[in-house]
Every structure is written in C-alpha cells, then in structure tokens.
CSV table of N, CA and C in Angstrom, one decimal:
chain,number,residue,atom,x,y,z
W,1,UNK,N,74.8,86.9,108.9
W,1,UNK,CA,73.7,86.1,108.8
W,1,UNK,C,72.3,86.8,109.0
W,2,UNK,N,72.4,88.0,109.5
W,2,UNK,CA,71.1,88.8,109.7
W,2,UNK,C,70.8,89.7,108.6
W,3,UNK,N,71.6,89.8,107.6
W,3,UNK,CA,71.3,90.7,106.5
W,3,UNK,C,71.7,92.1,106.7
W,4,UNK,N,72.6,92.4,107.6
W,4,UNK,CA,73.0,93.8,107.9
W,4,UNK,C,73.6,94.4,106.7
W,5,UNK,N,74.5,93.7,106.0
W,5,UNK,CA,75.1,94.2,104.8
W,5,UNK,C,74.1,94.6,103.7
W,6,UNK,N,73.2,93.7,103.4
W,6,UNK,CA,72.2,93.9,102.4
W,6,UNK,C,71.3,95.1,102.8
W,7,UNK,N,71.0,95.2,104.1
W,7,UNK,CA,70.2,96.4,104.6
W,7,UNK,C,71.0,97.7,104.3
W,8,UNK,N,72.2,97.6,104.6
W,8,UNK,CA,73.1,98.8,104.4
W,8,UNK,C,73.2,99.2,103.0
W,9,UNK,N,73.4,98.2,102.1
W,9,UNK,CA,73.5,98.5,100.7
W,9,UNK,C,72.2,99.1,100.2
W,10,UNK,N,71.0,98.6,100.6
W,10,UNK,CA,69.7,99.1,100.3
W,10,UNK,C,69.5,100.5,100.8
W,11,UNK,N,70.0,100.8,102.0
W,11,UNK,CA,69.9,102.2,102.5
W,11,UNK,C,70.7,103.1,101.7
W,12,UNK,N,72.0,102.7,101.4
W,12,UNK,CA,72.9,103.6,100.6
W,12,UNK,C,72.3,103.9,99.3
W,13,UNK,N,71.7,102.8,98.6
W,13,UNK,CA,71.1,103.0,97.3
W,13,UNK,C,69.9,104.0,97.4
W,14,UNK,N,69.1,103.8,98.4
W,14,UNK,CA,67.9,104.7,98.6
W,14,UNK,C,68.4,106.1,98.8
W,15,UNK,N,69.4,106.3,99.6
W,15,UNK,CA,69.8,107.7,99.9
W,15,UNK,C,70.4,108.3,98.6
W,16,UNK,N,71.2,107.6,97.8
W,16,UNK,CA,71.8,108.1,96.6
W,16,UNK,C,70.7,108.4,95.5
W,17,UNK,N,69.8,107.5,95.4
W,17,UNK,CA,68.8,107.6,94.3
W,17,UNK,C,67.7,108.6,94.6
W,18,UNK,N,67.4,108.8,95.8
W,18,UNK,CA,66.2,109.6,96.2
W,18,UNK,C,66.6,111.1,96.3
W,19,UNK,N,67.9,111.4,96.3
W,19,UNK,CA,68.3,112.8,96.4
W,19,UNK,C,68.1,113.3,97.9
W,20,UNK,N,68.2,112.3,98.8
W,20,UNK,CA,68.0,112.6,100.2
W,20,UNK,C,69.0,113.8,100.6
W,21,UNK,N,68.5,114.6,101.5
W,21,UNK,CA,69.3,115.8,101.9
W,21,UNK,C,70.0,115.4,103.2
W,22,UNK,N,71.3,115.7,103.2
W,22,UNK,CA,72.2,115.5,104.4
W,22,UNK,C,72.1,116.6,105.4
W,23,UNK,N,72.8,116.5,106.5
W,23,UNK,CA,72.7,117.5,107.5
W,23,UNK,C,73.2,118.9,107.1
W,24,UNK,N,74.0,118.9,106.0
W,24,UNK,CA,74.6,120.2,105.6
W,24,UNK,C,73.6,120.9,104.6
W,25,UNK,N,72.5,120.3,104.3
W,25,UNK,CA,71.5,120.8,103.4
W,25,UNK,C,71.7,120.5,101.9
W,26,UNK,N,72.7,119.7,101.6
W,26,UNK,CA,73.0,119.3,100.3
W,26,UNK,C,72.6,117.8,100.1
W,27,UNK,N,72.3,117.4,98.8
W,27,UNK,CA,72.0,116.1,98.5
W,27,UNK,C,73.1,115.1,98.9
W,28,UNK,N,72.8,113.9,99.3
W,28,UNK,CA,73.8,112.9,99.6
W,28,UNK,C,74.3,112.4,98.3
W,29,UNK,N,75.6,112.5,98.1
W,29,UNK,CA,76.2,112.1,96.8
W,29,UNK,C,77.4,111.2,97.0
W,30,UNK,N,78.0,111.2,98.2
W,30,UNK,CA,79.2,110.4,98.4
W,30,UNK,C,79.1,109.6,99.7
W,31,UNK,N,79.4,108.3,99.6
W,31,UNK,CA,79.3,107.4,100.8
W,31,UNK,C,80.6,106.7,100.9
W,32,UNK,N,81.2,106.7,102.1
W,32,UNK,CA,82.4,105.9,102.4
W,32,UNK,C,82.0,104.8,103.3
W,33,UNK,N,82.4,103.6,102.9
W,33,UNK,CA,82.2,102.4,103.7
W,33,UNK,C,83.6,102.0,104.2
W,34,UNK,N,83.8,102.1,105.5
W,34,UNK,CA,85.0,101.8,106.1
W,34,UNK,C,84.9,100.4,106.8
W,35,UNK,N,85.8,99.5,106.6
W,35,UNK,CA,85.7,98.1,107.1
W,35,UNK,C,87.1,97.6,107.2
W,36,UNK,N,87.2,96.4,107.9
W,36,UNK,CA,88.5,95.7,107.9
W,36,UNK,C,89.0,95.4,106.5
W,37,UNK,N,90.3,95.4,106.3
W,37,UNK,CA,90.8,95.2,104.9
W,37,UNK,C,90.4,93.9,104.3
W,38,UNK,N,90.1,92.9,105.2
W,38,UNK,CA,89.7,91.6,104.7
W,38,UNK,C,88.3,91.6,104.1
W,39,UNK,N,87.5,92.7,104.3
W,39,UNK,CA,86.1,92.8,103.9
W,39,UNK,C,85.9,93.8,102.7
W,40,UNK,N,87.0,94.5,102.3
W,40,UNK,CA,86.8,95.5,101.3
W,40,UNK,C,86.2,94.9,100.0
W,41,UNK,N,86.8,93.8,99.5
W,41,UNK,CA,86.3,93.2,98.3
W,41,UNK,C,84.9,92.7,98.5
W,42,UNK,N,84.5,92.2,99.7
W,42,UNK,CA,83.2,91.7,99.9
W,42,UNK,C,82.1,92.8,99.8
W,43,UNK,N,82.4,94.0,100.3
W,43,UNK,CA,81.5,95.1,100.2
W,43,UNK,C,81.3,95.5,98.7
W,44,UNK,N,82.3,95.5,97.9
W,44,UNK,CA,82.2,95.9,96.5
W,44,UNK,C,81.3,94.8,95.8
W,45,UNK,N,81.6,93.5,96.1
W,45,UNK,CA,80.8,92.4,95.6
W,45,UNK,C,79.3,92.5,95.9
W,46,UNK,N,79.0,93.0,97.1
W,46,UNK,CA,77.6,93.1,97.5
W,46,UNK,C,76.9,94.2,96.8
W,47,UNK,N,77.6,95.3,96.5
W,47,UNK,CA,77.0,96.4,95.7
W,47,UNK,C,76.7,95.9,94.3
W,48,UNK,N,77.7,95.2,93.8
W,48,UNK,CA,77.5,94.6,92.4
W,48,UNK,C,76.4,93.6,92.4
W,49,UNK,N,76.4,92.7,93.3
W,49,UNK,CA,75.4,91.7,93.4
W,49,UNK,C,73.9,92.2,93.5
W,50,UNK,N,73.7,93.1,94.5
W,50,UNK,CA,72.4,93.5,94.8
W,50,UNK,C,71.9,94.7,94.0
W,51,UNK,N,72.8,95.5,93.5
W,51,UNK,CA,72.4,96.7,92.8
W,51,UNK,C,72.8,96.7,91.4
W,52,UNK,N,74.1,96.6,91.1
W,52,UNK,CA,74.5,96.8,89.7
W,52,UNK,C,74.2,95.7,88.8
W,53,UNK,N,74.1,94.5,89.2
W,53,UNK,CA,73.8,93.4,88.3
W,53,UNK,C,72.3,93.4,88.0
W,54,UNK,N,71.5,94.1,88.8
W,54,UNK,CA,70.0,94.2,88.7
W,54,UNK,C,69.6,95.5,88.0
W,55,UNK,N,70.5,96.4,87.9
W,55,UNK,CA,70.1,97.8,87.4
W,55,UNK,C,69.8,97.7,85.9
W,56,UNK,N,68.7,98.3,85.5
W,56,UNK,CA,68.3,98.3,84.1
W,56,UNK,C,68.9,99.4,83.3
W,57,UNK,N,69.3,100.5,84.0
W,57,UNK,CA,69.9,101.6,83.4
W,57,UNK,C,71.2,102.0,84.1
W,58,UNK,N,72.0,102.8,83.5
W,58,UNK,CA,73.3,103.3,84.1
W,58,UNK,C,73.0,104.2,85.3
W,59,UNK,N,71.9,104.9,85.2
W,59,UNK,CA,71.5,105.8,86.3
W,59,UNK,C,71.1,105.1,87.5
W,60,UNK,N,70.6,103.8,87.3
W,60,UNK,CA,70.2,103.0,88.5
W,60,UNK,C,71.4,102.3,89.2
W,61,UNK,N,72.5,102.4,88.6
W,61,UNK,CA,73.7,101.8,89.2
W,61,UNK,C,74.3,102.6,90.3
W,62,UNK,N,75.1,102.0,91.2
W,62,UNK,CA,75.8,102.7,92.2
W,62,UNK,C,77.3,102.4,91.8
W,63,UNK,N,78.0,103.4,91.4
W,63,UNK,CA,79.4,103.3,91.0
W,63,UNK,C,80.2,103.2,92.3
W,64,UNK,N,80.9,102.0,92.5
W,64,UNK,CA,81.5,101.7,93.7
W,64,UNK,C,83.0,101.4,93.5
W,65,UNK,N,83.9,102.0,94.2
W,65,UNK,CA,85.3,101.8,94.1
W,65,UNK,C,85.8,101.2,95.4
W,66,UNK,N,86.5,100.0,95.3
W,66,UNK,CA,87.1,99.4,96.5
W,66,UNK,C,88.6,99.6,96.4
W,67,UNK,N,89.2,100.1,97.5
W,67,UNK,CA,90.6,100.3,97.5
W,67,UNK,C,91.3,99.5,98.6
W,68,UNK,N,92.4,98.9,98.3
W,68,UNK,CA,93.0,97.9,99.1
W,68,UNK,C,94.3,98.3,99.8
W,69,UNK,N,94.6,99.6,99.8
W,69,UNK,CA,95.8,100.1,100.4
W,69,UNK,C,97.0,100.0,99.6
W,70,UNK,N,96.9,99.7,98.3
W,70,UNK,CA,98.0,99.8,97.4
W,70,UNK,C,98.4,101.2,97.0
W,71,UNK,N,99.4,101.3,96.2
W,71,UNK,CA,99.8,102.7,95.8
W,71,UNK,C,98.7,103.4,95.0
W,72,UNK,N,97.7,102.7,94.5
W,72,UNK,CA,96.6,103.4,93.8
W,72,UNK,C,95.5,104.0,94.8
W,73,UNK,N,95.7,103.7,96.0
W,73,UNK,CA,94.6,104.2,97.0
W,73,UNK,C,94.6,105.7,97.0
W,74,UNK,N,95.7,106.4,97.1
W,74,UNK,CA,95.7,107.8,97.1
W,74,UNK,C,95.0,108.5,95.9
W,75,UNK,N,95.3,107.9,94.8
W,75,UNK,CA,94.6,108.4,93.6
W,75,UNK,C,93.1,108.2,93.6
W,76,UNK,N,92.7,107.0,94.1
W,76,UNK,CA,91.3,106.7,94.2
W,76,UNK,C,90.6,107.6,95.2
W,77,UNK,N,91.2,107.9,96.3
W,77,UNK,CA,90.6,108.8,97.3
W,77,UNK,C,90.5,110.2,96.7
W,78,UNK,N,91.6,110.6,96.1
W,78,UNK,CA,91.5,112.0,95.5
W,78,UNK,C,90.5,112.1,94.4
W,79,UNK,N,90.3,111.1,93.6
W,79,UNK,CA,89.2,111.1,92.6
W,79,UNK,C,87.9,111.2,93.2
W,80,UNK,N,87.7,110.4,94.3
W,80,UNK,CA,86.4,110.3,95.0
W,80,UNK,C,86.0,111.7,95.6
W,81,UNK,N,87.0,112.4,96.1
W,81,UNK,CA,86.8,113.7,96.7
W,81,UNK,C,86.7,114.8,95.7
W,82,UNK,N,87.1,114.6,94.5
W,82,UNK,CA,87.1,115.6,93.5
W,82,UNK,C,85.7,116.0,93.0
W,83,UNK,N,85.6,117.1,92.4
W,83,UNK,CA,84.3,117.6,91.8
W,83,UNK,C,83.7,116.6,90.8
W,84,UNK,N,84.6,115.9,90.1
W,84,UNK,CA,84.2,115.0,89.0
W,84,UNK,C,83.5,113.7,89.6
W,85,UNK,N,83.9,113.4,90.8
W,85,UNK,CA,83.3,112.2,91.5
W,85,UNK,C,83.0,111.1,90.6
W,86,UNK,N,84.0,110.3,90.2
W,86,UNK,CA,83.7,109.2,89.3
W,86,UNK,C,82.9,108.0,89.9
W,87,UNK,N,82.8,108.0,91.2
W,87,UNK,CA,82.0,106.9,91.8
W,87,UNK,C,81.3,107.4,93.0
W,88,UNK,N,80.2,106.7,93.4
W,88,UNK,CA,79.3,107.2,94.5
W,88,UNK,C,79.8,106.7,95.8
W,89,UNK,N,80.4,105.5,95.8
W,89,UNK,CA,80.7,104.8,97.1
W,89,UNK,C,82.2,104.4,97.0
W,90,UNK,N,82.9,104.8,98.1
W,90,UNK,CA,84.3,104.4,98.3
W,90,UNK,C,84.4,103.4,99.4
W,91,UNK,N,84.8,102.2,99.1
W,91,UNK,CA,85.0,101.1,100.1
W,91,UNK,C,86.5,101.1,100.5
W,92,UNK,N,86.8,101.3,101.7
W,92,UNK,CA,88.2,101.5,102.1
W,92,UNK,C,88.4,100.9,103.5
W,93,UNK,N,89.6,100.3,103.7
W,93,UNK,CA,89.9,99.8,105.0
W,93,UNK,C,90.1,100.9,106.0
W,94,UNK,N,90.0,100.5,107.3
W,94,UNK,CA,90.2,101.5,108.4
W,94,UNK,C,91.6,102.1,108.3
W,95,UNK,N,92.6,101.2,108.0
W,95,UNK,CA,94.0,101.7,108.0
W,95,UNK,C,94.2,102.7,106.8
W,96,UNK,N,93.6,102.4,105.7
W,96,UNK,CA,93.7,103.3,104.5
W,96,UNK,C,92.9,104.6,104.8
W,97,UNK,N,91.8,104.5,105.4
W,97,UNK,CA,91.0,105.7,105.8
W,97,UNK,C,91.8,106.6,106.7
W,98,UNK,N,92.4,106.0,107.7
W,98,UNK,CA,93.2,106.8,108.6
W,98,UNK,C,94.4,107.5,107.8
W,99,UNK,N,95.0,106.8,106.9
W,99,UNK,CA,96.1,107.3,106.2
W,99,UNK,C,95.7,108.4,105.2
W,100,UNK,N,94.5,108.4,104.7
W,100,UNK,CA,94.1,109.3,103.7
W,100,UNK,C,92.9,110.2,104.1
W,101,UNK,N,92.7,110.3,105.4
W,101,UNK,CA,91.6,111.1,106.0
W,101,UNK,C,91.7,112.6,105.5
W,102,UNK,N,92.9,113.1,105.5
W,102,UNK,CA,93.1,114.5,105.1
W,102,UNK,C,92.6,114.8,103.7
W,103,UNK,N,92.7,113.8,102.8
W,103,UNK,CA,92.2,114.0,101.4
W,103,UNK,C,90.7,114.0,101.3
W,104,UNK,N,90.0,113.4,102.3
W,104,UNK,CA,88.6,113.4,102.3
W,104,UNK,C,88.0,114.6,103.1
W,105,UNK,N,88.8,115.3,103.9
W,105,UNK,CA,88.4,116.5,104.6
W,105,UNK,C,88.6,117.7,103.7
W,106,UNK,N,87.6,118.5,103.6
W,106,UNK,CA,87.6,119.7,102.8
W,106,UNK,C,87.8,120.9,103.6
W,107,UNK,N,87.9,122.1,103.0
W,107,UNK,CA,88.1,123.3,103.7
W,107,UNK,C,86.8,123.6,104.6
W,108,UNK,N,87.1,123.8,105.8
W,108,UNK,CA,86.0,124.3,106.7
W,108,UNK,C,85.2,123.1,107.4
W,109,UNK,N,85.2,121.9,106.9
W,109,UNK,CA,84.5,120.8,107.5
W,109,UNK,C,85.4,119.6,107.6
W,110,UNK,N,85.0,118.7,108.5
W,110,UNK,CA,85.8,117.5,108.6
W,110,UNK,C,85.5,116.4,107.6
W,111,UNK,N,84.4,116.5,107.0
W,111,UNK,CA,84.0,115.4,106.1
W,111,UNK,C,83.3,115.9,104.8
W,112,UNK,N,83.8,116.9,104.2
W,112,UNK,CA,83.1,117.5,103.1
W,112,UNK,C,83.0,116.6,101.8
W,113,UNK,N,84.0,115.6,101.7
W,113,UNK,CA,83.9,114.7,100.6
W,113,UNK,C,83.2,113.4,101.0
W,114,UNK,N,82.6,113.4,102.1
W,114,UNK,CA,81.9,112.2,102.6
W,114,UNK,C,80.6,112.6,103.2
W,115,UNK,N,79.5,112.3,102.6
W,115,UNK,CA,78.2,112.7,103.1
W,115,UNK,C,77.7,111.7,104.1
W,116,UNK,N,78.0,110.4,103.9
W,116,UNK,CA,77.6,109.3,104.8
W,116,UNK,C,78.8,108.4,105.0
W,117,UNK,N,79.1,108.1,106.3
W,117,UNK,CA,80.2,107.1,106.6
W,117,UNK,C,79.6,105.9,107.2
W,118,UNK,N,79.8,104.8,106.6
W,118,UNK,CA,79.3,103.5,107.1
W,118,UNK,C,80.5,102.8,107.7
W,119,UNK,N,80.4,102.4,109.0
W,119,UNK,CA,81.5,101.7,109.7
W,119,UNK,C,81.1,100.2,109.9
W,120,UNK,N,81.8,99.3,109.3
W,120,UNK,CA,81.5,97.9,109.4
W,120,UNK,C,82.5,97.2,110.4
W,121,UNK,N,82.0,96.4,111.3
W,121,UNK,CA,82.9,95.7,112.2
W,121,UNK,C,83.7,96.7,113.0
W,122,UNK,N,83.1,97.7,113.5
W,122,UNK,CA,83.8,98.8,114.2
W,122,UNK,C,83.9,98.7,115.7
W,123,UNK,N,83.6,97.6,116.2
W,123,UNK,CA,83.5,97.5,117.7
W,123,UNK,C,84.9,97.6,118.3
C-alpha cells in the first residue's frame, strides 16, 4: 500500500535506461528480483503495467522474464546469464534462486550475471 513495488520498478527502469554504472565499472544491464514464489507473477505484471504497456518504443521497454520453478527455470536462468541476454529483468523465487545461484555466478565474481539484486519480502 505504500508504493514500494512501483518505486522499485521505477528505479530499475531508471538504472537500465540511463546506463548507470555499477560498482564493477560497467553499465547496469541485468537485474534479478527475488521474491516469494507467490509474488513472481505479480512482479512481472507490475513491470508490464507501469513500463511496458506505456512504452512508445521497443527500446523503452524492460524485457522481464518470470520463472516459477518449473523445468524451464534452468533454461531461463542460463539465457539471462548468457551474453545474448534476451531480457533485462529476471523475476525468480528465493527457492529457485538458491537452486540456480551457480548459473548466475560467473568466473571470478559471485554475481557477474546480476548487476542489481532486489529482494522482496526478505525479512
């Protein structure tokens, strides 16, 4: 009720669109939203509602993939971590994130395939 999700969506959009520089010196290109499995679909819907349905060009969109822990999760995580990067935001449950953390970790760093990690309901 306080607009935290909308604020987070707006921040993620701003970081991705502005070419903001992360702590590693590279532009922020990949964002992971980790949340309880019951909220995965809600986060995807919020990106679509506030960004993608209002975007006037493809470049103004935020490509967002929500994964639900099915057998397709491993493929979605691998695609997100790949150089092709078919989407900007990966929404994933905490359980799936734990199961696929190694696929997001790259050589030499713990989070090379994730420039920003958003944790929802992480208390």
